Amino acid sequence: MNAKTLLGGASVALLCGLPLMRAQNIYVASYKVTTLAGVAYDATAWKDATGTDARFSGIVGMAADPDGNLYVTDSLTSTIRKVSPLGVVTTVAGSAGLTGTSNGVGSAARFNGPAGICVGPDRSIYIADRNNNAIRRMAPDGTVSTLTGANRPGPDGIGSAAGIGTAALLCNPAGILVDRDGSVYVAD
């Protein structure tokens, strides 16, 4: 097996999960073996680039797709980032420093402290949008929509109630998993 870190230094301490790649690579958060992208934690930095020229501001979750791409929740910038197997970092949803609840494609979508992330069997990306109390789905074409939860920050959006779509209330969802049948599991 090959071990790699997504980022060097202290920033990897924020990772919540260790995705297993189909080639049996394991991305670890406890020690530095190889830096795929980024450098040590810098909350003021954000940059799409390749390798150590890229910058992240607070990775909370990451998930791998079948092609070896990593999808990362950069929580402090409220963006979803993609890291290719060659270390090319691009922002695929959200706009750095702009929070909100907007659905849309690419930089038109808004998040507020995204946390957990996973890749579904249809290659959709599922995001626990923690501070918006919602689960968001990014379709393979890049369109972000609200799957469930109030999708609003603050006390009016927090709760614990079963329901369909936005009738369900979540309380700061952080963990998310989609099984091979497409069922979504949330830790809030």
Tab-separated table of C-alpha atoms in Angstrom:
chain	number	residue	atom	x	y	z
A	1	MET	CA	0.000	0.000	0.000
A	2	ASN	CA	1.032	3.593	-0.606
A	3	ALA	CA	0.491	6.231	2.085
A	4	LYS	CA	0.146	9.928	1.260
A	5	THR	CA	-1.025	13.045	3.024
A	6	LEU	CA	-3.264	15.516	1.292
A	7	LEU	CA	-1.525	18.391	3.050
A	8	GLY	CA	1.712	18.713	4.913
A	9	GLY	CA	1.967	19.896	8.495
A	10	ALA	CA	-0.746	20.636	11.034
A	11	SER	CA	-3.621	21.189	8.599
A	12	VAL	CA	-4.214	17.475	8.231
A	13	ALA	CA	-5.269	17.304	11.878
A	14	LEU	CA	-8.672	18.614	10.750
A	15	LEU	CA	-9.440	15.579	8.588
A	16	CYS	CA	-12.442	13.514	9.644
A	17	GLY	CA	-12.116	10.498	7.374
A	18	LEU	CA	-9.583	8.355	5.627
A	19	PRO	CA	-10.903	7.458	2.168
A	20	LEU	CA	-9.735	4.197	0.648
A	21	MET	CA	-8.872	4.400	-3.028
A	22	ARG	CA	-9.657	1.535	-5.395
A	23	ALA	CA	-5.909	0.973	-5.833
A	24	GLN	CA	-5.712	0.473	-2.059
A	25	ASN	CA	-3.928	3.758	-1.391
A	26	ILE	CA	-4.734	5.080	2.049
A	27	TYR	CA	-4.650	8.794	2.770
A	28	VAL	CA	-3.514	9.270	6.345
A	29	ALA	CA	-3.726	12.281	8.599
A	30	SER	CA	-1.210	11.443	11.289
A	31	TYR	CA	2.189	11.701	9.591
A	32	LYS	CA	3.798	13.078	6.481
A	33	VAL	CA	4.921	10.607	3.822
A	34	THR	CA	4.271	12.512	0.588
A	35	THR	CA	2.478	15.806	0.082
A	36	LEU	CA	-0.023	15.567	-2.756
A	37	ALA	CA	-1.145	19.193	-2.590
A	38	GLY	CA	-0.921	22.227	-0.344
A	39	VAL	CA	1.346	23.194	2.513
A	40	ALA	CA	1.091	23.539	6.285
A	41	TYR	CA	-2.070	25.113	7.690
A	42	ASP	CA	-2.622	28.768	6.869
A	43	ALA	CA	-6.131	30.027	7.639
A	44	THR	CA	-5.577	33.114	5.504
A	45	ALA	CA	-4.550	31.211	2.374
A	46	TRP	CA	-6.628	29.826	-0.478
A	47	LYS	CA	-5.379	29.049	-3.958
A	48	ASP	CA	-6.163	26.664	-6.797
A	49	ALA	CA	-2.862	25.385	-8.144
A	50	THR	CA	-0.762	22.232	-8.512
A	51	GLY	CA	1.102	20.450	-5.727
A	52	THR	CA	2.583	22.571	-2.974
A	53	ASP	CA	1.574	25.773	-4.780
A	54	ALA	CA	-2.055	25.037	-3.804
A	55	ARG	CA	-3.457	26.433	-0.540
A	56	PHE	CA	-6.235	25.250	1.752
A	57	SER	CA	-7.752	26.992	4.757
A	58	GLY	CA	-9.346	24.236	6.794
A	59	ILE	CA	-9.931	20.784	5.407
A	60	VAL	CA	-12.576	18.978	7.410
A	61	GLY	CA	-13.475	16.085	5.110
A	62	MET	CA	-12.337	14.324	1.991
A	63	ALA	CA	-13.629	11.535	-0.205
A	64	ALA	CA	-12.218	9.667	-3.180
A	65	ASP	CA	-13.991	8.886	-6.431
A	66	PRO	CA	-13.297	5.754	-8.535
A	67	ASP	CA	-10.879	7.713	-10.764
A	68	GLY	CA	-8.598	8.636	-7.861
A	69	ASN	CA	-9.746	12.254	-7.490
A	70	LEU	CA	-10.150	13.564	-3.948
A	71	TYR	CA	-13.029	15.872	-3.096
A	72	VAL	CA	-12.308	18.102	-0.122
A	73	THR	CA	-14.468	20.293	2.092
A	74	ASP	CA	-12.426	23.435	2.716
A	75	SER	CA	-14.568	24.544	5.625
A	76	LEU	CA	-13.038	27.939	6.376
A	77	THR	CA	-13.505	29.087	2.769
A	78	SER	CA	-16.893	27.325	2.430
A	79	THR	CA	-15.827	25.635	-0.798
A	80	ILE	CA	-15.640	22.153	-2.282
A	81	ARG	CA	-12.263	21.442	-3.843
A	82	LYS	CA	-11.088	18.668	-6.150
A	83	VAL	CA	-7.551	17.276	-6.047
A	84	SER	CA	-6.575	15.197	-9.086
A	85	PRO	CA	-4.231	12.201	-8.755
A	86	LEU	CA	-1.495	14.528	-10.073
A	87	GLY	CA	-2.140	17.084	-7.306
A	88	VAL	CA	-4.019	19.654	-9.402
A	89	VAL	CA	-6.379	21.530	-7.063
A	90	THR	CA	-9.533	23.205	-8.427
A	91	THR	CA	-12.579	24.660	-6.725
A	92	VAL	CA	-15.649	22.816	-8.029
A	93	ALA	CA	-18.365	24.474	-5.915
A	94	GLY	CA	-18.666	27.596	-3.806
A	95	SER	CA	-16.676	30.791	-3.807
A	96	ALA	CA	-13.925	31.369	-1.252
A	97	GLY	CA	-15.071	33.472	1.675
A	98	LEU	CA	-18.694	33.761	0.535
A	99	THR	CA	-21.181	31.837	2.657
A	100	GLY	CA	-24.842	31.208	1.989
A	101	THR	CA	-27.464	28.679	1.025
A	102	SER	CA	-27.728	29.152	-2.740
A	103	ASN	CA	-28.054	26.143	-4.995
A	104	GLY	CA	-26.419	26.393	-8.392
A	105	VAL	CA	-23.463	25.347	-10.516
A	106	GLY	CA	-19.827	25.950	-9.564
A	107	SER	CA	-19.131	29.312	-7.961
A	108	ALA	CA	-22.870	30.175	-7.904
A	109	ALA	CA	-23.438	27.604	-5.133
A	110	ARG	CA	-22.899	28.682	-1.526
A	111	PHE	CA	-22.014	26.669	1.580
A	112	ASN	CA	-21.468	27.569	5.219
A	113	GLY	CA	-18.778	25.491	6.886
A	114	PRO	CA	-19.044	22.276	4.864
A	115	ALA	CA	-17.821	19.267	6.836
A	116	GLY	CA	-18.348	15.626	5.832
A	117	ILE	CA	-18.253	14.606	2.192
A	118	CYS	CA	-18.683	11.367	0.259
A	119	VAL	CA	-19.078	10.108	-3.292
A	120	GLY	CA	-22.255	8.228	-4.170
A	121	PRO	CA	-22.593	5.267	-6.525
A	122	ASP	CA	-23.773	7.588	-9.322
A	123	ARG	CA	-20.680	9.798	-8.758
A	124	SER	CA	-22.725	12.527	-7.105
A	125	ILE	CA	-20.919	14.279	-4.273
A	126	TYR	CA	-22.811	14.535	-0.973
A	127	ILE	CA	-21.857	17.274	1.470
A	128	ALA	CA	-22.798	17.803	5.112
A	129	ASP	CA	-23.251	21.594	5.042
A	130	ARG	CA	-22.772	21.915	8.789
A	131	ASN	CA	-23.574	25.550	9.522
A	132	ASN	CA	-26.547	25.541	7.120
A	133	ASN	CA	-27.956	22.424	8.834
A	134	ALA	CA	-28.397	20.681	5.502
A	135	ILE	CA	-27.234	17.871	3.263
A	136	ARG	CA	-26.311	19.063	-0.186
A	137	ARG	CA	-25.827	17.049	-3.379
A	138	MET	CA	-23.530	17.993	-6.239
A	139	ALA	CA	-24.642	16.093	-9.347
A	140	PRO	CA	-22.041	14.809	-11.822
A	141	ASP	CA	-22.763	17.893	-13.992
A	142	GLY	CA	-21.754	20.165	-11.063
A	143	THR	CA	-25.241	21.313	-10.054
A	144	VAL	CA	-25.546	21.735	-6.269
A	145	SER	CA	-28.961	21.227	-4.683
A	146	THR	CA	-30.327	20.800	-1.174
A	147	LEU	CA	-31.177	17.172	-0.496
A	148	THR	CA	-32.507	17.525	3.035
A	149	GLY	CA	-32.477	19.865	6.011
A	150	ALA	CA	-33.539	23.447	6.532
A	151	ASN	CA	-30.580	24.888	4.576
A	152	ARG	CA	-30.441	27.919	6.814
A	153	PRO	CA	-27.980	28.863	9.530
A	154	GLY	CA	-28.749	29.736	13.139
A	155	PRO	CA	-31.439	28.708	15.600
A	156	ASP	CA	-34.239	28.759	13.006
A	157	GLY	CA	-32.472	26.079	10.988
A	158	ILE	CA	-31.427	23.770	13.826
A	159	GLY	CA	-33.541	20.895	14.985
A	160	SER	CA	-34.058	17.207	15.126
A	161	ALA	CA	-37.078	16.115	13.187
A	162	ALA	CA	-37.695	13.409	10.649
A	163	GLY	CA	-39.122	14.602	7.385
A	164	ILE	CA	-38.744	14.627	3.648
A	165	GLY	CA	-36.491	17.159	1.979
A	166	THR	CA	-36.363	20.526	3.695
A	167	ALA	CA	-39.052	19.434	6.174
A	168	ALA	CA	-36.364	17.437	7.976
A	169	LEU	CA	-34.396	19.321	10.606
A	170	LEU	CA	-30.721	18.627	11.272
A	171	CYS	CA	-28.366	19.957	13.925
A	172	ASN	CA	-24.921	20.759	12.521
A	173	PRO	CA	-24.468	17.621	10.396
A	174	ALA	CA	-20.838	16.611	10.208
A	175	GLY	CA	-20.600	13.025	8.985
A	176	ILE	CA	-22.135	11.570	5.861
A	177	LEU	CA	-22.089	8.236	4.069
A	178	VAL	CA	-23.886	6.960	0.973
A	179	ASP	CA	-24.127	3.203	0.521
A	180	ARG	CA	-23.990	1.370	-2.795
A	181	ASP	CA	-27.809	1.493	-3.046
A	182	GLY	CA	-27.792	5.288	-2.743
A	183	SER	CA	-29.148	5.483	0.819
A	184	VAL	CA	-27.741	8.490	2.670
A	185	TYR	CA	-26.683	8.268	6.337
A	186	VAL	CA	-26.006	11.423	8.356
A	187	ALA	CA	-24.349	12.042	11.731
A	188	ASP	CA	-25.674	15.258	13.236
